[in-house]
């Protein structure tokens, strides 16, 4: 398994755990709109991760084969983020817009936390 695939699997696992927590929050707290916004944003954040990994692999293959490479899907990721915000703006009784935006940032928070964890693990293994 390539490093990119391993990282993708690890991030996907973390995001699914967070989604499970958000579903529990939606079901058992009075803040249903906030948690539904978090679910919407995080689900599209997971989609953005999948697009980024897929486009990065294609980009790497194209470079390795000497072909011209296309973009890595920036427009697609921005469009999905805009879609999430539009959905939460259109249905404010169901989706909290701040929760949706925080959900969209979930991937980047997961990435930062994972980098810290992997750095600590690496330092502990070197000792």
Coordinates of C-alpha atoms in Angstrom, one line a residue:
X1 CA 0.0 0.0 0.0
X2 CA 1.4 3.4 -0.9
X3 CA 1.9 6.0 1.7
X4 CA -0.9 8.1 0.2
X5 CA -3.3 5.2 0.4
X6 CA -2.3 4.5 4.0
X7 CA -2.8 8.1 5.0
X8 CA -6.1 8.2 3.2
X9 CA -7.3 5.1 5.1
X10 CA -6.2 6.6 8.4
X11 CA -7.9 10.0 7.8
X12 CA -11.1 8.3 6.5
X13 CA -11.2 6.2 9.7
X14 CA -10.9 9.3 11.9
X15 CA -13.6 11.1 10.0
X16 CA -16.0 8.2 10.3
X17 CA -15.4 8.2 14.0
X18 CA -16.2 11.9 14.1
X19 CA -19.3 11.3 12.0
X20 CA -20.5 8.7 14.4
X21 CA -20.1 11.1 17.3
X22 CA -22.0 13.8 15.4
X23 CA -24.8 11.4 14.7
X24 CA -25.0 10.6 18.4
X25 CA -25.0 14.3 19.2
X26 CA -27.8 14.8 16.6
X27 CA -29.8 12.0 18.2
X28 CA -29.4 12.7 21.9
X29 CA -29.0 16.5 22.2
X30 CA -31.3 19.4 21.6
X31 CA -28.7 20.9 19.1
X32 CA -29.9 18.9 16.1
X33 CA -29.3 21.7 13.6
X34 CA -25.7 22.2 14.7
X35 CA -24.9 18.5 14.5
X36 CA -26.7 18.1 11.2
X37 CA -24.6 21.0 9.9
X38 CA -21.5 19.2 11.2
X39 CA -22.6 16.0 9.5
X40 CA -23.1 17.8 6.2
X41 CA -19.8 19.7 6.3
X42 CA -17.8 16.7 7.4
X43 CA -19.4 14.4 4.8
X44 CA -18.4 16.8 2.1
X45 CA -15.0 17.2 3.7
X46 CA -14.6 13.4 3.3
X47 CA -15.7 13.7 -0.3
X48 CA -13.0 16.5 -0.8
X49 CA -10.4 14.1 0.7
X50 CA -11.4 11.4 -1.7
X51 CA -11.2 13.8 -4.7
X52 CA -7.8 15.1 -3.6
X53 CA -6.4 11.6 -3.2
X54 CA -7.8 10.4 -6.5
X55 CA -6.5 13.5 -8.4
X56 CA -3.1 13.4 -6.7
X57 CA -2.7 9.7 -7.8
X58 CA -3.6 10.6 -11.4
X59 CA -1.3 13.6 -11.3
X60 CA 1.6 11.4 -10.0
X61 CA 1.0 8.8 -12.7
X62 CA 0.9 11.4 -15.4
X63 CA 4.2 12.9 -14.3
X64 CA 5.8 9.5 -14.0
X65 CA 4.7 8.6 -17.6
X66 CA 5.9 12.0 -18.9
X67 CA 2.4 13.1 -19.9
X68 CA 1.0 16.5 -19.2
X69 CA -0.8 16.6 -15.9
X70 CA -4.2 18.1 -15.2
X71 CA -5.2 20.0 -12.1
X72 CA -5.6 18.3 -8.7
X73 CA -9.3 19.2 -8.4
X74 CA -9.2 22.5 -6.6
X75 CA -12.4 23.7 -8.4
X76 CA -14.3 20.5 -7.5
X77 CA -13.4 20.9 -3.8
X78 CA -14.3 24.6 -3.8
X79 CA -17.6 23.8 -5.6
X80 CA -18.5 21.1 -3.0
X81 CA -17.8 23.5 -0.2
X82 CA -20.0 26.1 -1.8
X83 CA -22.7 23.5 -2.2
X84 CA -22.6 22.7 1.5
X85 CA -22.9 26.4 2.4
X86 CA -25.8 26.9 0.0
X87 CA -27.6 23.9 1.4
X88 CA -27.2 25.1 4.9
X89 CA -28.2 28.7 3.8
X90 CA -31.3 27.4 2.0
X91 CA -32.5 25.2 4.9
X92 CA -31.4 27.1 8.1
X93 CA -34.0 25.2 10.2
X94 CA -32.2 21.9 9.4
X95 CA -28.5 22.9 9.1
X96 CA -26.6 25.4 11.2
X97 CA -24.3 27.3 8.9
X98 CA -21.5 27.7 11.5
X99 CA -21.7 23.9 12.1
X100 CA -21.5 23.3 8.4
X101 CA -18.4 25.5 8.0
X102 CA -16.7 23.8 11.0
X103 CA -17.6 20.4 9.4
X104 CA -15.9 21.5 6.2
X105 CA -12.8 22.3 8.1
X106 CA -12.8 19.0 9.9
X107 CA -10.4 17.4 7.4
X108 CA -7.8 20.0 8.0
X109 CA -8.2 19.7 11.8
X110 CA -7.8 15.9 11.5
X111 CA -4.7 16.4 9.3
X112 CA -3.1 18.6 11.9
X113 CA -3.9 16.3 14.8
X114 CA -2.6 13.3 12.8
X115 CA 0.7 15.1 12.0
X116 CA 1.2 15.8 15.7
X117 CA 0.4 12.2 16.7
X118 CA 2.7 10.8 14.0
X119 CA 5.5 13.1 15.0
X120 CA 5.2 12.0 18.6
X121 CA 5.2 8.3 17.6
X122 CA 8.3 8.8 15.5
X123 CA 10.1 10.6 18.3
X124 CA 9.2 7.9 20.8
X125 CA 10.4 5.1 18.4
X126 CA 13.7 6.9 17.9
X127 CA 14.5 6.8 21.6

